[in-house]
Coordinates of C-alpha atoms and ligand atoms in Angstrom, one line a residue:
M19 CA 116.1 124.7 150.9
A20 CA 118.6 122.9 153.2
D21 CA 120.7 125.2 155.4
F22 CA 123.7 122.8 155.2
N23 CA 124.2 122.9 159.0
T24 CA 123.7 119.2 159.3
Y25 CA 125.7 116.6 157.3
F26 CA 124.0 114.7 154.5
L27 CA 125.3 113.3 151.2
M28 CA 124.4 115.9 148.5
N29 CA 123.0 115.3 145.0
A30 CA 123.9 117.6 142.1
D31 CA 120.9 120.0 142.7
E32 CA 121.7 120.3 146.4
V33 CA 125.3 121.2 145.4
T34 CA 124.2 124.1 143.3
S35 CA 122.3 125.5 146.3
Y36 CA 125.3 124.7 148.6
V37 CA 127.8 126.8 146.6
K38 CA 125.4 129.8 146.6
V39 CA 124.9 129.5 150.3
K40 CA 128.4 128.9 151.3
T41 CA 130.6 130.8 148.8
D42 CA 130.3 134.2 147.0
I43 CA 132.0 132.9 143.9
F44 CA 128.8 133.0 141.8
D45 CA 126.1 135.7 141.6
K46 CA 123.1 134.7 143.8
D47 CA 120.9 134.7 140.7
A48 CA 123.4 132.8 138.4
E49 CA 122.0 129.8 136.5
L50 CA 124.3 127.0 137.6
S51 CA 124.6 123.5 136.2
C52 CA 126.2 120.7 138.2
T53 CA 127.4 117.2 137.3
E54 CA 128.8 114.5 139.4
I55 CA 132.1 113.6 137.7
G56 CA 133.9 111.5 140.3
D57 CA 135.4 108.2 139.2
G58 CA 137.6 107.5 142.1
N59 CA 137.2 104.8 144.7
L60 CA 136.2 106.9 147.8
N61 CA 134.4 110.3 147.3
Y62 CA 131.8 112.2 145.3
V63 CA 133.1 115.0 143.0
F64 CA 130.8 117.6 141.5
R65 CA 131.6 120.2 138.9
V66 CA 129.5 123.4 139.1
I67 CA 129.5 125.8 136.2
D68 CA 127.9 129.1 135.4
E69 CA 127.7 129.0 131.6
Q70 CA 127.1 132.8 131.4
S71 CA 130.2 133.9 133.2
G72 CA 132.3 130.9 132.4
K73 CA 133.1 130.5 136.1
S74 CA 133.3 127.0 137.5
L75 CA 134.5 125.1 140.6
I76 CA 134.7 121.6 142.1
V77 CA 132.9 120.4 145.2
K78 CA 134.3 117.2 146.7
Q79 CA 132.3 115.5 149.4
A80 CA 133.3 112.5 151.6
G81 CA 130.8 109.8 152.7
D82 CA 131.4 107.6 155.7
T83 CA 132.0 104.6 153.6
A84 CA 134.1 104.2 150.4
R85 CA 132.2 104.8 147.2
I86 CA 133.3 101.5 145.7
S87 CA 132.3 99.4 148.7
D88 CA 130.5 99.7 152.0
E89 CA 133.1 97.3 153.4
F90 CA 135.4 100.3 153.9
K91 CA 134.2 102.4 156.8
L92 CA 136.0 105.7 156.6
S93 CA 136.3 108.8 158.8
T94 CA 135.0 111.8 156.9
N95 CA 138.0 113.6 158.5
R96 CA 139.9 112.6 155.4
I97 CA 138.4 115.6 153.5
K98 CA 139.9 117.9 156.2
I99 CA 143.2 116.2 155.8
E100 CA 142.9 116.7 152.0
S101 CA 142.0 120.4 152.2
N102 CA 144.8 121.2 154.7
V103 CA 147.4 119.2 152.8
L104 CA 146.5 120.8 149.5
K105 CA 147.0 124.2 151.2
L106 CA 150.4 123.2 152.6
E107 CA 151.5 121.6 149.4
G108 CA 150.5 124.8 147.6
E109 CA 152.9 126.7 149.8
L110 CA 155.7 124.3 149.4
A111 CA 155.2 123.6 145.7
P112 CA 153.5 126.6 144.2
G113 CA 151.4 126.0 141.1
L114 CA 151.5 122.3 141.4
V115 CA 148.2 121.7 143.2
P116 CA 144.7 123.1 142.8
D117 CA 143.6 126.2 144.8
V118 CA 141.3 125.4 147.8
Y119 CA 138.5 127.9 148.2
L120 CA 136.6 126.5 151.2
F121 CA 136.8 123.6 153.6
D122 CA 133.5 122.7 155.4
G123 CA 133.8 120.4 158.4
V124 CA 130.0 120.1 158.8
M125 CA 129.2 118.9 155.2
N126 CA 132.6 117.3 155.0
C127 CA 133.4 118.8 151.7
C128 CA 136.0 120.9 150.0
V129 CA 135.4 123.5 147.3
M130 CA 138.3 123.9 145.0
E131 CA 139.7 125.1 141.6
D132 CA 138.2 123.4 138.6
L133 CA 140.9 121.7 136.5
S134 CA 138.6 120.5 133.7
D135 CA 141.0 121.9 131.1
H136 CA 143.4 119.2 132.4
T137 CA 143.2 115.4 131.9
I138 CA 143.8 112.7 134.4
L139 CA 147.4 111.5 133.7
R140 CA 146.4 107.8 133.6
T141 CA 143.8 108.5 130.9
A142 CA 146.2 110.6 128.9
L143 CA 149.0 108.0 129.1
N144 CA 146.6 105.3 128.0
E145 CA 145.9 107.5 124.9
G146 CA 149.7 107.7 124.2
R147 CA 149.9 111.4 124.9
I148 CA 153.3 113.1 125.8
F149 CA 153.8 115.7 128.6
P150 CA 157.3 117.2 128.4
R151 CA 157.1 118.8 131.8
L152 CA 155.9 115.8 133.7
A153 CA 159.2 114.5 135.3
D154 CA 160.4 118.0 136.1
D155 CA 157.1 119.1 137.8
L156 CA 156.6 115.8 139.7
T157 CA 160.1 115.8 141.0
T158 CA 159.8 119.4 142.1
F159 CA 156.6 118.5 143.9
M160 CA 158.1 115.5 145.6
V161 CA 161.4 117.1 146.7
N162 CA 159.6 120.2 148.0
T163 CA 156.8 118.5 149.8
L164 CA 158.9 115.7 151.2
L165 CA 162.3 117.1 152.2
L166 CA 160.8 120.4 153.5
T167 CA 158.4 118.5 155.9
S168 CA 161.1 116.2 157.3
D169 CA 163.2 116.4 160.5
V170 CA 166.3 117.4 158.6
V171 CA 164.7 120.7 157.6
M172 CA 161.9 121.4 160.1
E173 CA 162.2 122.4 163.7
H174 CA 161.6 119.1 165.4
K175 CA 158.7 120.1 167.7
A176 CA 156.9 121.8 164.7
K177 CA 157.5 118.6 162.7
K178 CA 156.0 116.5 165.5
A179 CA 153.0 118.7 165.6
L180 CA 152.4 118.0 161.9
V181 CA 152.8 114.3 162.5
Q182 CA 150.0 114.6 165.0
D183 CA 147.8 116.8 162.7
Y184 CA 148.1 114.2 159.9
I185 CA 147.5 111.0 161.8
N186 CA 145.3 109.2 159.3
P187 CA 144.5 105.8 160.7
E188 CA 141.6 104.6 158.4
L189 CA 143.3 105.6 155.1
C190 CA 146.6 104.2 156.3
E191 CA 144.8 100.9 157.2
I192 CA 143.6 100.7 153.6
S193 CA 147.2 100.8 152.3
E194 CA 148.4 98.5 155.1
D195 CA 145.8 96.0 153.8
L196 CA 145.6 96.6 150.1
V197 CA 149.3 97.3 149.5
Y198 CA 151.2 95.5 152.2
S199 CA 149.1 92.4 153.1
E200 CA 146.4 91.1 150.9
P201 CA 148.5 90.9 147.6
F202 CA 150.6 88.2 149.5
T203 CA 147.9 86.5 151.5
D204 CA 144.4 87.1 150.1
H205 CA 143.3 86.6 153.7
N206 CA 140.2 88.7 153.1
N207 CA 139.3 86.8 150.0
R208 CA 138.8 89.8 147.8
N209 CA 141.9 89.8 145.5
D210 CA 140.8 90.1 141.9
L211 CA 143.2 88.1 139.7
F212 CA 143.1 88.0 135.9
P213 CA 142.1 84.4 135.4
A214 CA 144.8 83.7 132.8
N215 CA 147.5 84.8 135.4
K216 CA 146.0 83.2 138.5
E217 CA 148.2 80.2 138.7
W218 CA 151.3 82.2 137.9
I219 CA 150.5 84.7 140.7
E220 CA 149.7 81.9 143.2
E221 CA 153.1 80.3 142.5
N222 CA 155.3 83.4 142.0
I223 CA 153.7 85.9 144.5
Y224 CA 151.7 84.1 147.2
G225 CA 154.1 81.1 147.0
D226 CA 157.4 83.1 147.3
A227 CA 158.4 83.0 151.0
K228 CA 161.4 85.2 150.5
L229 CA 159.2 87.9 148.8
R230 CA 156.6 87.7 151.6
F231 CA 159.3 88.1 154.2
E232 CA 160.5 91.3 152.5
A233 CA 156.9 92.5 152.2
A234 CA 156.4 92.0 155.9
K235 CA 159.5 94.1 156.7
L236 CA 158.3 96.8 154.3
K237 CA 154.8 96.9 155.9
F238 CA 156.2 97.8 159.3
A239 CA 158.6 100.4 157.8
F240 CA 155.5 102.0 156.2
M241 CA 153.7 102.0 159.5
T242 CA 156.6 103.4 161.6
N243 CA 158.9 105.6 159.6
A244 CA 157.4 109.0 160.1
Q245 CA 159.9 110.6 157.8
A246 CA 157.9 113.2 155.8
L247 CA 154.4 114.3 155.0
V248 CA 153.8 112.0 152.1
H249 CA 150.9 112.4 149.6
G250 CA 150.2 108.7 150.2
D251 CA 148.5 107.8 146.9
L252 CA 150.6 109.4 144.2
H253 CA 149.5 107.2 141.3
S254 CA 148.7 108.5 137.8
G255 CA 145.0 108.9 138.8
S256 CA 146.1 111.6 141.3
V257 CA 147.8 113.8 138.7
F258 CA 146.1 116.2 136.3
V259 CA 148.0 117.2 133.2
K260 CA 147.9 119.5 130.2
E261 CA 150.7 120.4 127.8
D262 CA 152.1 123.2 130.0
S263 CA 150.8 122.3 133.5
T264 CA 150.9 119.5 136.1
K265 CA 148.6 119.4 139.2
V266 CA 148.8 116.9 141.9
I267 CA 145.3 116.2 143.5
D268 CA 143.7 113.9 146.0
P269 CA 146.1 113.8 149.0
E270 CA 143.5 112.3 151.3
F271 CA 145.9 109.4 152.1
A272 CA 148.5 111.9 153.4
F273 CA 150.4 111.0 156.6
Y274 CA 153.9 111.0 158.0
G275 CA 155.5 108.1 156.2
P276 CA 158.6 107.1 154.2
M277 CA 159.5 109.5 151.3
G278 CA 160.0 106.6 149.0
Y279 CA 156.3 105.8 149.2
D280 CA 155.5 108.7 146.9
V281 CA 158.5 108.4 144.6
G282 CA 157.9 104.6 144.2
N283 CA 154.2 105.2 143.4
V284 CA 155.1 107.6 140.6
I285 CA 157.7 105.2 139.1
A286 CA 155.4 102.1 139.4
N287 CA 152.5 103.9 137.6
L288 CA 154.8 105.1 134.8
M289 CA 155.9 101.5 134.5
F290 CA 152.3 100.3 134.1
A291 CA 152.0 102.7 131.2
W292 CA 155.3 101.5 129.7
S293 CA 154.2 97.8 130.0
R294 CA 150.9 98.5 128.3
A295 CA 152.7 100.5 125.6
H296 CA 155.3 97.7 125.1
V297 CA 152.8 94.8 124.7
T298 CA 150.4 96.7 122.5
H299 CA 153.3 98.0 120.3
A300 CA 152.5 101.6 120.9
D301 CA 154.1 104.5 118.9
E302 CA 157.9 104.5 119.4
K303 CA 158.0 108.2 120.0
Y304 CA 155.7 107.8 123.0
V305 CA 157.6 104.8 124.3
S306 CA 160.9 106.7 124.2
W307 CA 159.3 109.6 126.0
L308 CA 158.0 107.3 128.7
E309 CA 161.5 105.8 129.1
E310 CA 163.1 109.2 129.4
T311 CA 160.4 110.2 131.9
I312 CA 161.0 107.1 134.1
K313 CA 164.8 107.8 134.0
D314 CA 164.3 111.6 134.6
T315 CA 162.0 111.0 137.5
V316 CA 164.6 109.2 139.4
N317 CA 167.6 111.3 138.3
L318 CA 165.9 114.7 138.7
F319 CA 164.5 113.7 142.1
A320 CA 168.1 112.8 143.3
E321 CA 169.6 115.9 141.8
K322 CA 167.0 118.3 143.2
F323 CA 167.0 116.5 146.6
L324 CA 170.7 117.1 147.0
A325 CA 170.4 120.7 145.9
S326 CA 167.5 121.4 148.2
W327 CA 169.4 119.6 151.0
K328 CA 172.3 122.1 150.7
E329 CA 170.0 125.0 150.7
N330 CA 167.4 124.0 153.4
V331 CA 168.8 121.5 155.9
T332 CA 168.9 122.9 159.4
D333 CA 169.6 119.9 161.7
I334 CA 173.2 120.1 163.0
M335 CA 174.0 116.4 162.5
A336 CA 172.3 116.2 159.1
K337 CA 175.1 118.5 158.0
E338 CA 177.8 115.9 158.6
Q339 CA 179.8 115.1 155.6
D340 CA 178.2 112.5 153.2
F341 CA 175.1 112.2 155.3
D342 CA 173.1 113.8 152.4
R343 CA 174.1 111.0 150.0
W344 CA 173.5 108.3 152.6
Y345 CA 170.0 109.7 153.4
L346 CA 169.2 109.9 149.7
D347 CA 170.4 106.4 149.1
S348 CA 168.0 105.1 151.8
V349 CA 165.1 107.0 150.1
L350 CA 166.0 105.5 146.8
Q351 CA 166.1 102.0 148.4
D352 CA 162.6 102.7 149.7
T353 CA 161.6 103.9 146.3
A354 CA 162.6 100.6 144.7
S355 CA 160.8 98.6 147.3
V356 CA 157.6 100.7 146.9
T357 CA 157.8 100.5 143.1
G358 CA 157.7 96.8 143.5
M359 CA 154.9 96.8 146.1
E360 CA 152.6 99.1 144.1
M361 CA 153.2 97.0 140.9
I362 CA 152.3 93.8 142.7
R363 CA 149.2 95.2 144.5
R364 CA 147.6 96.6 141.4
I365 CA 147.8 93.2 139.7
A366 CA 147.5 90.7 142.6
G367 CA 145.3 92.8 144.9
L368 CA 141.8 94.4 144.9
A369 CA 142.4 97.8 143.4
K370 CA 143.3 97.7 139.7
V371 CA 144.8 100.1 137.1
K372 CA 143.1 100.7 133.8
D373 CA 146.5 100.7 132.0
L374 CA 146.4 96.9 132.4
T375 CA 142.8 96.0 132.8
T376 CA 141.8 97.6 129.5
I377 CA 144.4 95.7 127.4
A378 CA 141.9 93.8 125.3
D379 CA 144.1 91.0 124.0
E380 CA 144.4 88.2 126.7
E381 CA 148.0 87.2 125.7
Q382 CA 149.1 90.9 125.8
R383 CA 147.6 91.4 129.2
V384 CA 149.1 88.3 130.6
M385 CA 152.5 89.5 129.3
A386 CA 152.1 93.0 130.6
E387 CA 151.2 91.7 134.1
R388 CA 154.1 89.3 134.2
I389 CA 156.6 91.9 133.0
C390 CA 155.4 94.2 135.9
L391 CA 155.3 91.4 138.5
S392 CA 158.8 90.0 137.7
A393 CA 160.3 93.5 137.7
A394 CA 158.4 94.2 141.0
K395 CA 160.0 91.1 142.7
Q396 CA 163.4 92.3 141.5
F397 CA 162.8 95.8 143.0
I398 CA 161.8 94.3 146.3
L399 CA 164.4 91.6 146.6
E400 CA 167.3 93.7 145.4
S401 CA 166.1 97.1 146.7
D402 CA 169.5 98.5 147.5
S403 CA 170.9 98.0 144.0
Y404 CA 169.1 100.9 142.2
K405 CA 170.3 104.5 142.5
T406 CA 169.8 105.9 138.9
G407 CA 167.0 106.1 136.5
E408 CA 168.9 104.0 134.0
Q409 CA 169.1 101.2 136.6
F410 CA 165.4 101.4 137.4
L411 CA 164.4 101.3 133.7
K412 CA 166.8 98.4 133.0
V413 CA 165.0 96.2 135.5
L414 CA 161.7 96.8 133.6
K415 CA 163.2 96.3 130.1
D416 CA 165.1 93.1 131.2
S417 CA 161.9 91.8 132.6
A418 CA 160.2 92.5 129.3
S419 CA 163.0 90.7 127.4
S420 CA 162.8 87.7 129.7
H421 CA 159.1 87.4 129.0
N422 CA 160.0 87.3 125.3
M423 CA 158.1 90.2 123.9
R424 CA 159.3 92.4 121.1
Ligands
LIG510 C1 139.3 101.3 148.8 S1 140.3 102.4 148.1 C2 141.3 101.6 146.9 C3 142.4 102.4 146.4 O1 142.0 103.6 145.9 C4 142.8 104.7 146.4 O2 143.1 105.6 145.4 C5 144.0 104.0 146.9 O3 145.0 103.8 146.0 C6 143.4 102.8 147.5 O4 144.4 101.8 147.8
LIG511 MG1 142.3 109.2 145.1

């Protein structure tokens, strides 16, 4: 049996031995079963269960290339970042992330709480399911993890030490390429366009010089604005839900970046769900809940941000009159821009979302993509115009009306 003192990529049988050697969660003679359940782009995720006691856990292991393609060479350090960020987020936003039991820097894996009683949010949204707590939980998560790791709250040297701890060059490079460059240039020839929308995208995205100019500005803001410890990949595949619980997972893209990067990712991914629901004529009750959730996510974020500011801000100049509102407005402007960037990159770039790719009817998919892309352009080109949830939602609904659906 391997002693797990030298790194190798494990299979399911090796993972069952691993957890017995490295943790004392299961009895040494327990009959464990293990399945690889990962469907993400980067890592291997195993669920280990002891049917007799009912105990279970997750082992997540990082390889040195991305699971979806060897083209992406990645430092296995990302699993250390993920483990440490999950622990920190668990302190800042209790109950909203899984518990971490063990980080192993030799095998580059992390052992954590099994959330199999939850569903991935994207899957649940595509099934038209409603989660009443979603906006409230996600806004608590974002306000706590973002504001409390920023310079306005933290002692500045301690904050700079965190910037150093969470320098994450390879994963940031993926976002710099896939979010902030390739959807406008296709210079790596790997954009994956839905054929029926190819010409439209070439004309309205690649061909829009004003949009590309704004995207260029946003790229360098993403790379240089070390504002807060962001999750860095807060799409609906990074959230687990059940009726009475929300858990944010997968913070391997975490680094010090603009707060609006997280908020914009959440809004954009809710908008993918809305666009799918709209073109496929989903149940009205579900569509109304989604609309309320989009509005609440912006409005509750703003409300909780200002309340937390009052309670937690320590920097002397940050306490100047009206600085809180000015700062929040700049975060909301970044939120609008990132909402647009995420919507464009998931349609005009390499990495897709199932909300759109699984729309079976060609005409409906064409419409859903154009609704998102037109709204996205508006968010980027007019990013300083949106401060309320109602304003964010209106851009999306106006875009749907202009594309003449329903
Ligand atoms: C090569 S990784 C592609 C995408 O998957 C991750 O979840 C990030 O969103 C990344 O951009
Ligand atoms: Mg992920």
